[in-house]
Amino acid sequence: MTTTTGPAAVTGAVGSAHTRVEGVAKVTGAARYAAEVPFANLAHGWLVLSTVARGRIRSVEAEPVRRMPGVLDVLYYGNAPRVDAAYEGMMGRPDPTVAVFQTDEIPCAGWPVALIVAETSEQAREAAESLVVHYDKEPHDVDFFPGRPGSYTPDGDGMRVEKGDVEAELAASTHVVDAEYSTPEEHHNAMEPHAATARWDGGRLEVIDSNQGSTWIADELAKLFSLDPASVRVRSEHVGGAFGAKGLRVHQVLAVMAATVLDRPVRVVMTRRQVFSLVGYRSPTAQRVRLGAEPDGRLRAVDHEGLNLTSTVHEFVESSASFGRPMYAADAHRSVNRVVRLNVPTPTYMRAPGEAPGSFALESALDELAEKCGMDPIALRVRNEPEVGPVSGLPFGSRNLTACFEEGARRFGWAERDPRPGVRRDGRWLLGTGVASATFPVIVAPSTASATAEPDGTFTVRITASDIGTGARTALTLVAADALEVEPGRIRVHIADSDFGPATIAGGSMGTRSWGWAVRDAAIELREQLALGGDIPAQGLTVRSDTGAAIGALAQKERHSYGAQFAEAAVDVGTGEVRVRRMLGIYAAGRIINPLTARSQLVGGMTWGLSMALHEEAVRDQITGAHVGADLAGYHFAANADVPHIEADWVDDPDPDDPIGIKGIGEIGIVGAAAAIANAVWHATGVRHRHLPIRPDRVIQAGSPRA
Amino acid sequence: MAPSTSSALTLKVNGEKHTLSVDHRTTLLDALRERLDLTGTKKGCDQGQCGACTVLIDGRRAVSCLQLAVAAEGREITTIEGVADGDRLHPVQQAFLDLDGFQCGYCTPGQICSALGVIEEHAAGWPSAATTDIRPEAGVPELTAEEIRERMSGNLCRCGAYVSIVQAVARAARAEEETV
């Protein structure tokens, strides 16, 4: 199947608002998530995590627990089946954390040490809480701070990029900003905690999971357990949020281990507290940005260094310093990502990994530069618009950042803004407005799909996509409708079953673009076959697609989505309270398939940005090496009352190299949003806040406006 | 003789009586999900912090993870499965669907049950922390966006669907007022 070009067949489904195809199931409670699919003879697994932050397990006192009512088994390093984590998966080498119970070593607090399996969840939980584990403790180190000794620049693409002579350009600049920024450890906290049920059925391993890609998880489980890939089936029909955290994690591995040992279905569900140490998180960052500019704001130098942490067992880099590389023209660019290994769990991808914290630092620094140059912050950004990729020299696919600012400025009322900080008051509140740019790479990965014409005149599309709340299932229905030239109501889209064939993940904002391409290819070829006439056989007429060759043939370009973030903040410097009064985001993010769900995605991302700016912060206790308050009371993310009316909209920006014009919208909403709010807080108070979250104590300590 | 660790009880859920024997440690949430196969009520934190398990008990919203099943005997329990009228969605459900008041859908049953409580509480004149005039003679406060945000803040949504949730609750509340 190679029909990837040519005019789009349009019936008007793409681009018009549709409620979610699974929406009724979700508002009536009928949609079943991973822990809700019934199994006969189900056993329940409950995890036990380490209470020390470094050391060795001296003993696991399993015997007394085995005698407790209902307990079926206690799995730990002394008896767990052997697995092999020395493999390359879809996302590279796995975090060896997935090779659970293979060693007595404890590299961090909250490390899995045992799984209790029992007839009921109450029995499993009580046994887990009764299990005594003896440790030989060793000193741990979880202390993260700027300039941290032991940090290094990792090998690998994009860790360090240099163009021109940054030091010389800074020395020659009229205006220089040199500032340090930090962002805290942040956690995904999808509302649905990770859950998986595994069973062996006729020589096949079946897993009901909550994940971002069932091909990915099936492939990893096959490799980890040395199984024939065809013997592993993973399904994940409904996913209660993911945000980067729902890959291969210990719950799937343990469910498989326990189902294998006990020869019965086993379900493992993480508790909310366990999620804080078992599924990854966003590393804290310590960043330094130096900008040098001419009097007219033209950039001579952009220098960005970002430090983050990783575990002692796996290297994950939150590439915050990479954000500016495709953004602004400058004579010299230097960006370096550094990392330090500590006794903590391994961080992972979290909504806009790199871009979210990186944009906070660089887009705040640009606001500081605008102040020094006496320029409007939007004008400063427009002045530094590049013709080609500032570092790569590659042409842009499409770049409509300026159009986003123009439309946003008009709708936000930016022209009436008084640039002076600390001069607007509404009762006890000081008011200010701020802007920032957003960008996120446009990514696509090979996928396969099938489209079937049924004898009753309906169509069935199958693809191992994952709808983690993005609306992908609905978007793919609309794509198929246009390609088949039929009403969406005649199409059923089945997703998230690894038996449907390989497809990429819901991540990197590439899901709908990658899957949409494959669905469109299959649907167009099916329509062409149907046009030849003839009866449809009883089993239907099925066409398969594979986008691998077409995607492999794409020319190298700077492909990105863009956005302009606007925020208004109200600050009470007496109590330290910051309230965001309104936000507006205008995006150039490719063709929008479903305006209803796309708006939700973008507003959701902006809500994350607000939450990042003002609320989210996981605190690690230096003494225990564990979190303080690892739950939803101790870790506050934005609640309803924290969030004002937020508007998101877009400019026309179809991607020229995508057959549908899609770019991807899952992540760009968070990018730059925290900077826009921090810049608004400066405009309100005259005080720069370079460390997130902008907590009341930080506002109070920063003092009154200088005006 | 060892003390008994389980009891037979009858739970009345969505107008239907269920007699079952439960472990005394079983929460109402787990009894609904694991014993009665009513999995529409969600477990987000299991410690009363997120609201995903919100149900109505005798018409009042409550987090079912902080309630033992044995303590719920004799109460009228309404879960998300009992909200619609057959195939006809309740106005709150319809508004959540039409205005996209959810994304992943996991907090949604709790949000909807909570919204039902909010609309009732507001109609009965209950003030909230966002109510500016709480004197009894002030009457029923207007159900502004500010009021809805405050009253719905016991239900966390990580996808960030609050803006649409507020609109959905407002629309459903207006629909209810018009039918009275």
Short mmCIF file of C-alpha atoms in Angstrom, two decimals, chain A residues 60-487:
data_model
loop_
_atom_site.label_atom_id
_atom_site.label_comp_id
_atom_site.label_asym_id
_atom_site.label_seq_id
_atom_site.Cartn_x
_atom_site.Cartn_y
_atom_site.Cartn_z
CA VAL A 60 12.29 -11.30 53.41
CA GLU A 61 10.29 -13.00 56.16
CA ALA A 62 7.85 -14.64 53.78
CA GLU A 63 6.83 -17.68 55.82
CA PRO A 64 4.61 -16.02 58.45
CA VAL A 65 2.84 -14.12 55.68
CA ARG A 66 2.26 -17.26 53.63
CA ARG A 67 0.21 -18.62 56.55
CA MET A 68 -2.14 -15.62 56.56
CA PRO A 69 -5.70 -16.19 55.30
CA GLY A 70 -6.03 -16.22 51.53
CA VAL A 71 -2.34 -15.72 50.75
CA LEU A 72 -1.30 -17.71 47.68
CA ASP A 73 2.31 -16.69 47.26
CA VAL A 74 5.01 -14.21 48.14
CA LEU A 75 7.28 -13.31 45.24
CA TYR A 76 10.65 -11.63 45.89
CA TYR A 77 14.22 -11.80 44.61
CA GLY A 78 14.74 -15.18 46.28
CA ASN A 79 12.09 -17.00 44.25
CA ALA A 80 10.97 -14.83 41.34
CA PRO A 81 11.25 -16.17 37.78
CA ARG A 82 14.36 -14.96 35.96
CA VAL A 83 13.97 -12.33 33.24
CA ASP A 84 16.41 -10.71 30.84
CA ALA A 85 16.33 -6.92 30.50
CA ALA A 86 19.36 -6.72 28.16
CA TYR A 87 17.32 -5.97 25.06
CA GLU A 88 16.44 -3.07 22.75
CA GLY A 89 12.75 -2.18 22.72
CA MET A 90 10.79 0.36 20.66
CA MET A 91 12.05 3.13 22.92
CA GLY A 92 15.60 1.82 23.28
CA ARG A 93 17.06 -0.06 26.21
CA PRO A 94 14.56 -0.42 29.04
CA ASP A 95 14.96 1.03 32.48
CA PRO A 96 16.34 -2.10 34.24
CA THR A 97 13.78 -1.41 36.96
CA VAL A 98 11.43 -3.58 34.87
CA ALA A 99 13.61 -6.60 35.67
CA VAL A 100 11.89 -6.72 39.01
CA PHE A 101 13.02 -8.99 41.90
CA GLN A 102 16.24 -10.02 40.14
CA THR A 103 18.61 -8.69 42.79
CA ASP A 104 18.81 -7.96 46.51
CA GLU A 105 20.20 -4.48 45.83
CA ILE A 106 18.13 -1.43 46.73
CA PRO A 107 19.08 1.67 44.71
CA CYS A 108 16.31 4.01 45.97
CA ALA A 109 13.36 4.36 48.33
CA GLY A 110 10.15 2.87 47.04
CA TRP A 111 11.96 0.10 45.15
CA PRO A 112 9.80 -3.04 44.73
CA VAL A 113 10.89 -5.79 47.12
CA ALA A 114 7.94 -8.23 47.18
CA LEU A 115 4.56 -9.03 45.71
CA ILE A 116 1.88 -10.67 47.82
CA VAL A 117 -0.69 -12.65 45.86
CA ALA A 118 -3.94 -13.53 47.59
CA GLU A 119 -7.53 -14.52 46.90
CA THR A 120 -8.87 -11.04 47.67
CA SER A 121 -7.38 -7.57 47.58
CA GLU A 122 -8.06 -7.11 51.32
CA GLN A 123 -6.08 -10.25 52.15
CA ALA A 124 -3.24 -9.25 49.84
CA ARG A 125 -3.07 -5.77 51.31
CA GLU A 126 -3.03 -6.95 54.92
CA ALA A 127 -0.31 -9.49 54.13
CA ALA A 128 1.71 -6.82 52.32
CA GLU A 129 1.48 -4.54 55.33
CA SER A 130 2.49 -7.42 57.63
CA LEU A 131 5.52 -8.53 55.63
CA VAL A 132 8.80 -7.95 57.46
CA VAL A 133 11.82 -7.14 55.31
CA HIS A 134 15.27 -6.72 56.86
CA TYR A 135 17.74 -4.45 55.12
CA ASP A 136 21.43 -3.70 55.36
CA LYS A 137 21.28 0.04 54.97
CA GLU A 138 23.94 2.01 53.15
CA PRO A 139 24.26 5.79 52.93
CA HIS A 140 22.17 7.40 50.23
CA ASP A 141 22.43 10.67 48.34
CA VAL A 142 19.33 12.39 46.94
CA ASP A 143 20.57 15.98 47.14
CA PHE A 144 19.95 17.90 43.92
CA PHE A 145 21.10 21.50 43.49
CA PRO A 146 22.68 23.76 40.83
CA GLY A 147 26.33 22.99 40.20
CA ARG A 148 25.91 19.60 41.82
CA PRO A 149 29.26 17.72 41.91
CA GLY A 150 29.26 14.46 39.96
CA SER A 151 27.13 15.83 37.13
CA TYR A 152 28.17 15.07 33.57
CA THR A 153 27.14 15.64 29.96
CA PRO A 154 25.80 12.35 28.62
CA ASP A 155 26.90 10.85 25.34
CA GLY A 156 24.30 10.75 22.66
CA ASP A 157 22.53 12.96 20.17
CA GLY A 158 21.70 16.49 21.10
CA MET A 159 23.18 16.56 24.59
CA ARG A 160 25.60 19.32 23.64
CA VAL A 161 25.15 21.58 20.60
CA GLU A 162 27.28 24.59 19.69
CA LYS A 163 27.21 27.05 16.81
CA GLY A 164 29.45 30.11 16.71
CA ASP A 165 31.33 31.65 19.64
CA VAL A 166 28.90 32.28 22.48
CA GLU A 167 31.44 33.95 24.78
CA ALA A 168 32.58 36.40 22.10
CA GLU A 169 29.01 37.28 21.13
CA LEU A 170 28.00 37.81 24.76
CA ALA A 171 31.00 40.08 25.28
CA ALA A 172 29.97 42.11 22.23
CA SER A 173 26.31 42.40 23.27
CA THR A 174 24.76 45.63 24.49
CA HIS A 175 22.17 43.85 26.63
CA VAL A 176 22.91 40.63 28.51
CA VAL A 177 20.63 38.47 30.62
CA ASP A 178 22.34 35.89 32.82
CA ALA A 179 19.93 34.13 35.14
CA GLU A 180 19.35 30.81 36.88
CA TYR A 181 15.98 29.07 36.89
CA SER A 182 14.72 25.90 38.52
CA THR A 183 11.77 23.60 38.27
CA PRO A 184 10.89 20.94 40.86
CA GLU A 185 10.26 17.21 40.63
CA GLU A 186 6.81 16.74 39.09
CA HIS A 187 4.61 13.67 38.86
CA HIS A 188 2.15 12.58 36.18
CA ASN A 189 -0.52 11.30 38.54
CA ALA A 190 -2.91 10.01 35.90
CA MET A 191 -6.25 9.59 37.67
CA GLU A 192 -6.22 5.85 36.95
CA PRO A 193 -3.34 4.21 38.82
CA HIS A 194 -1.41 1.64 36.77
CA ALA A 195 -3.14 -1.74 36.63
CA ALA A 196 -2.63 -4.95 34.69
CA THR A 197 -4.15 -8.42 34.65
CA ALA A 198 -2.24 -11.32 33.11
CA ARG A 199 -3.25 -14.88 32.33
CA TRP A 200 -2.08 -17.80 30.25
CA ASP A 201 -4.69 -19.05 27.83
CA GLY A 202 -3.95 -21.98 25.53
CA GLY A 203 -0.24 -21.25 25.38
CA ARG A 204 -0.74 -17.50 24.86
CA LEU A 205 -0.03 -14.80 27.37
CA GLU A 206 -2.88 -12.29 27.60
CA VAL A 207 -2.49 -8.98 29.38
CA ILE A 208 -5.23 -6.45 30.04
CA ASP A 209 -3.38 -3.23 30.69
CA SER A 210 -3.54 0.54 30.82
CA ASN A 211 -0.79 1.75 28.51
CA GLN A 212 0.31 4.13 25.76
CA GLY A 213 0.94 1.45 23.16
CA SER A 214 0.00 -2.22 23.19
CA THR A 215 2.52 -3.10 20.45
CA TRP A 216 5.22 -1.57 22.59
CA ILE A 217 4.23 -3.41 25.78
CA ALA A 218 3.68 -6.76 24.04
CA ASP A 219 7.09 -6.50 22.40
CA GLU A 220 8.81 -5.62 25.67
CA LEU A 221 7.12 -8.43 27.61
CA ALA A 222 8.05 -10.95 24.90
CA LYS A 223 11.67 -9.86 25.05
CA LEU A 224 11.82 -9.67 28.85
CA PHE A 225 10.34 -13.17 29.30
CA SER A 226 12.03 -14.63 26.16
CA LEU A 227 8.68 -15.49 24.54
CA ASP A 228 7.67 -15.80 20.91
CA PRO A 229 6.22 -12.34 20.13
CA ALA A 230 3.20 -14.01 18.48
CA SER A 231 2.33 -15.65 21.80
CA VAL A 232 1.84 -12.35 23.63
CA ARG A 233 -1.36 -10.32 23.37
CA VAL A 234 -1.78 -7.00 25.15
CA ARG A 235 -4.99 -4.99 25.20
CA SER A 236 -5.66 -1.55 26.64
CA GLU A 237 -9.09 -0.43 25.53
CA HIS A 238 -9.58 2.47 27.91
CA VAL A 239 -6.77 4.35 29.60
CA GLY A 240 -7.42 6.67 32.51
CA GLY A 241 -4.71 9.16 31.65
CA ALA A 242 -1.04 8.49 30.97
CA PHE A 243 1.01 11.65 30.20
CA GLY A 244 4.17 9.64 29.50
CA ALA A 245 4.04 7.34 32.53
CA LYS A 246 2.22 4.37 31.05
CA GLY A 247 4.91 2.30 29.44
CA LEU A 248 6.35 -0.99 30.65
CA ARG A 249 6.34 -0.85 34.42
CA VAL A 250 6.64 -3.40 37.21
CA HIS A 251 2.90 -4.06 37.46
CA GLN A 252 2.68 -5.78 34.06
CA VAL A 253 5.87 -7.74 34.72
CA LEU A 254 4.68 -8.87 38.14
CA ALA A 255 1.24 -9.82 36.87
CA VAL A 256 2.92 -12.02 34.25
CA MET A 257 5.33 -13.54 36.79
CA ALA A 258 2.56 -14.32 39.27
CA ALA A 259 0.18 -15.66 36.60
CA THR A 260 2.99 -17.93 35.42
CA VAL A 261 3.88 -19.20 38.89
CA LEU A 262 0.27 -19.70 40.04
CA ASP A 263 -1.21 -20.67 36.67
CA ARG A 264 -4.24 -18.45 37.18
CA PRO A 265 -5.14 -14.86 36.27
CA VAL A 266 -3.44 -12.28 38.49
CA ARG A 267 -4.20 -8.58 38.72
CA VAL A 268 -1.70 -6.06 40.03
CA VAL A 269 -2.95 -2.54 40.79
CA MET A 270 -0.66 0.15 42.13
CA THR A 271 -1.81 2.32 45.00
CA ARG A 272 -1.65 6.08 44.60
CA ARG A 273 1.34 6.24 46.96
CA GLN A 274 3.18 3.53 45.02
CA VAL A 275 2.70 5.42 41.76
CA PHE A 276 4.99 8.13 43.15
CA SER A 277 8.01 5.82 43.08
CA LEU A 278 7.19 3.18 40.43
CA VAL A 279 6.18 4.88 37.19
CA GLY A 280 8.68 7.66 36.63
CA TYR A 281 8.32 11.41 37.00
CA ARG A 282 9.76 14.64 35.64
CA SER A 283 13.22 15.34 36.99
CA PRO A 284 13.81 18.61 38.78
CA THR A 285 15.90 20.97 36.69
CA ALA A 286 18.48 23.64 37.47
CA GLN A 287 18.99 25.81 34.43
CA ARG A 288 21.14 28.77 33.49
CA VAL A 289 20.29 30.96 30.53
CA ARG A 290 22.50 33.66 29.06
CA LEU A 291 21.20 35.89 26.28
CA GLY A 292 23.09 38.63 24.50
CA ALA A 293 21.40 41.18 22.24
CA GLU A 294 21.92 44.31 20.21
CA PRO A 295 20.10 47.49 21.31
CA ASP A 296 17.27 46.63 18.88
CA GLY A 297 16.78 43.23 20.48
CA ARG A 298 18.50 41.19 17.80
CA LEU A 299 20.05 38.17 19.49
CA ARG A 300 23.79 37.63 19.26
CA ALA A 301 23.94 34.71 21.67
CA VAL A 302 21.64 32.10 23.18
CA ASP A 303 23.29 29.96 25.85
CA HIS A 304 21.24 27.42 27.81
CA GLU A 305 22.53 24.85 30.26
CA GLY A 306 20.19 22.43 32.02
CA LEU A 307 20.99 20.04 34.85
CA ASN A 308 18.65 17.23 35.82
CA LEU A 309 18.88 14.02 37.81
CA THR A 310 18.55 10.37 37.03
CA SER A 311 18.80 7.13 38.97
CA THR A 312 21.92 5.07 39.58
CA VAL A 313 20.53 2.27 37.38
CA HIS A 314 19.41 4.07 34.21
CA GLU A 315 20.16 7.30 32.40
CA PHE A 316 17.12 9.41 31.50
CA VAL A 317 17.73 12.99 30.40
CA GLU A 318 15.14 15.77 30.71
CA SER A 319 16.52 17.77 27.79
CA SER A 320 15.46 21.21 28.95
CA ALA A 321 18.38 23.00 27.29
CA SER A 322 17.33 21.81 23.83
CA PHE A 323 14.17 23.95 23.73
CA GLY A 324 15.67 27.03 22.06
CA ARG A 325 17.56 25.31 19.22
CA PRO A 326 14.79 25.62 16.61
CA MET A 327 13.30 28.80 18.08
CA TYR A 328 15.36 31.97 17.67
CA ALA A 329 17.95 33.23 15.20
CA ALA A 330 21.23 34.17 16.89
CA ASP A 331 24.85 34.44 15.79
CA ALA A 332 25.87 31.91 18.39
CA HIS A 333 23.95 29.09 20.06
CA ARG A 334 25.16 26.82 22.81
CA SER A 335 22.99 24.34 24.70
CA VAL A 336 24.10 21.61 27.06
CA ASN A 337 22.07 19.02 28.92
CA ARG A 338 23.73 17.63 32.03
CA VAL A 339 22.69 14.95 34.47
CA VAL A 340 23.64 13.62 37.90
CA ARG A 341 22.98 10.11 39.22
CA LEU A 342 21.34 9.94 42.65
CA ASN A 343 19.58 7.33 44.80
CA VAL A 344 16.17 8.07 43.30
CA PRO A 345 13.80 6.22 40.97
CA THR A 346 14.46 6.77 37.28
CA PRO A 347 12.61 9.78 35.84
CA THR A 348 10.80 9.42 32.53
CA TYR A 349 8.88 11.19 29.80
CA MET A 350 6.25 13.55 31.16
CA ARG A 351 4.08 15.77 28.97
CA ALA A 352 6.52 17.79 26.82
CA PRO A 353 9.69 16.30 28.33
CA GLY A 354 12.43 18.91 28.00
CA GLU A 355 10.20 21.54 26.41
CA ALA A 356 8.06 22.12 29.50
CA PRO A 357 10.86 23.09 31.94
CA GLY A 358 13.14 24.40 29.17
CA SER A 359 10.52 26.81 27.90
CA PHE A 360 9.98 28.12 31.41
CA ALA A 361 13.63 29.17 31.63
CA LEU A 362 14.23 30.49 28.10
CA GLU A 363 10.86 32.21 27.70
CA SER A 364 11.29 33.87 31.10
CA ALA A 365 14.78 35.00 30.10
CA LEU A 366 13.42 36.52 26.88
CA ASP A 367 10.94 38.52 28.96
CA GLU A 368 13.85 39.79 31.05
CA LEU A 369 15.70 40.71 27.86
CA ALA A 370 12.66 42.56 26.53
CA GLU A 371 12.63 44.58 29.74
CA LYS A 372 16.35 45.42 29.36
CA CYS A 373 15.92 46.38 25.70
CA GLY A 374 12.82 48.41 26.48
CA MET A 375 10.95 46.33 23.92
CA ASP A 376 7.59 44.68 23.79
CA PRO A 377 8.15 40.96 24.47
CA ILE A 378 6.19 39.94 21.38
CA ALA A 379 8.20 42.33 19.19
CA LEU A 380 11.41 40.86 20.60
CA ARG A 381 10.36 37.37 19.55
CA VAL A 382 9.26 38.52 16.10
CA ARG A 383 12.58 40.32 15.61
CA ASN A 384 14.42 37.04 16.13
CA GLU A 385 12.35 34.90 13.81
CA PRO A 386 14.73 32.63 11.87
CA GLU A 387 14.61 31.92 8.13
CA VAL A 388 15.93 28.38 8.61
CA GLY A 389 16.67 26.22 11.62
CA PRO A 390 18.99 28.46 13.70
CA VAL A 391 21.31 25.60 14.59
CA SER A 392 20.53 22.96 11.96
CA GLY A 393 20.29 25.22 8.91
CA LEU A 394 17.44 23.01 7.68
CA PRO A 395 14.30 24.52 6.13
CA PHE A 396 11.14 24.71 8.20
CA GLY A 397 8.13 22.57 7.29
CA SER A 398 5.75 25.35 8.22
CA ARG A 399 6.36 28.02 10.83
CA ASN A 400 3.49 30.22 11.88
CA LEU A 401 4.64 31.49 15.27
CA THR A 402 4.21 35.14 14.29
CA ALA A 403 0.65 34.49 13.12
CA CYS A 404 -0.09 32.97 16.54
CA PHE A 405 1.18 36.10 18.31
CA GLU A 406 -0.75 38.42 16.01
CA GLU A 407 -4.03 36.58 16.50
CA GLY A 408 -3.41 36.13 20.22
CA ALA A 409 -2.47 39.77 20.77
CA ARG A 410 -5.65 40.89 19.01
CA ARG A 411 -7.89 38.65 21.07
CA PHE A 412 -6.13 39.19 24.39
CA GLY A 413 -6.09 42.96 24.01
CA TRP A 414 -2.29 43.13 24.14
CA ALA A 415 -2.08 46.49 22.34
CA GLU A 416 -3.59 48.28 25.39
CA ARG A 417 -0.93 46.85 27.72
CA ASP A 418 1.10 49.31 29.78
CA PRO A 419 4.59 47.73 29.88
CA ARG A 420 5.46 49.13 33.31
CA PRO A 421 5.47 46.52 36.09
CA GLY A 422 3.72 46.86 39.43
CA VAL A 423 1.30 49.67 38.56
CA ARG A 424 -2.14 48.03 38.24
CA ARG A 425 -4.26 47.29 41.29
CA ASP A 426 -7.67 45.73 41.88
CA GLY A 427 -8.31 45.87 45.61
CA ARG A 428 -5.71 43.69 47.29
CA TRP A 429 -4.57 42.30 43.96
CA LEU A 430 -1.77 43.50 41.74
CA LEU A 431 -2.45 42.69 38.11
CA GLY A 432 -0.17 41.82 35.23
CA THR A 433 -0.07 40.11 31.87
CA GLY A 434 2.57 37.99 30.21
CA VAL A 435 3.36 36.08 27.04
CA ALA A 436 5.60 33.27 25.96
CA SER A 437 6.24 31.17 22.87
CA ALA A 438 5.50 27.46 22.60
CA THR A 439 6.96 24.87 20.30
CA PHE A 440 7.00 21.11 20.07
CA PRO A 441 8.55 18.82 17.44
CA VAL A 442 6.36 17.18 14.83
CA ILE A 443 7.10 13.47 14.96
CA VAL A 444 5.76 10.50 13.01
CA ALA A 445 6.52 6.79 13.30
CA PRO A 446 5.61 3.78 11.14
CA SER A 447 2.30 2.07 11.86
CA THR A 448 0.05 -0.53 10.32
CA ALA A 449 -3.73 -0.56 10.12
CA SER A 450 -6.52 -2.55 8.53
CA ALA A 451 -9.83 -1.46 7.08
CA THR A 452 -12.66 -3.90 6.45
CA ALA A 453 -15.81 -3.42 4.39
CA GLU A 454 -18.53 -5.49 6.06
CA PRO A 455 -21.35 -7.10 4.07
CA ASP A 456 -23.92 -4.95 5.95
CA GLY A 457 -22.47 -1.74 4.53
CA THR A 458 -20.50 -0.75 7.63
CA PHE A 459 -16.74 -0.54 8.00
CA THR A 460 -14.35 -1.74 10.66
CA VAL A 461 -10.94 -0.19 11.21
CA ARG A 462 -8.37 -1.90 13.40
CA ILE A 463 -5.18 -0.31 14.64
CA THR A 464 -3.05 -0.78 17.75
CA ALA A 465 -3.55 2.85 18.69
CA SER A 466 -4.07 4.03 22.26
CA ASP A 467 -6.65 6.59 23.35
CA ILE A 468 -5.32 7.94 26.62
CA GLY A 469 -7.94 10.69 26.65
CA THR A 470 -6.66 12.46 23.56
CA GLY A 471 -9.71 11.62 21.47
CA ALA A 472 -7.59 9.52 19.09
CA ARG A 473 -10.34 6.91 18.62
CA THR A 474 -12.74 9.62 17.48
CA ALA A 475 -10.15 11.40 15.32
CA LEU A 476 -9.32 8.14 13.53
CA THR A 477 -13.03 7.56 12.91
CA LEU A 478 -13.23 10.95 11.20
CA VAL A 479 -10.08 10.31 9.17
CA ALA A 480 -11.49 6.97 8.01
CA ALA A 481 -14.83 8.58 7.17
CA ASP A 482 -13.23 11.11 4.83
CA ALA A 483 -10.97 8.52 3.23
CA LEU A 484 -13.85 6.07 2.70
CA GLU A 485 -16.24 8.90 1.78
CA VAL A 486 -18.91 7.61 4.17
CA GLU A 487 -20.58 8.95 7.30
#
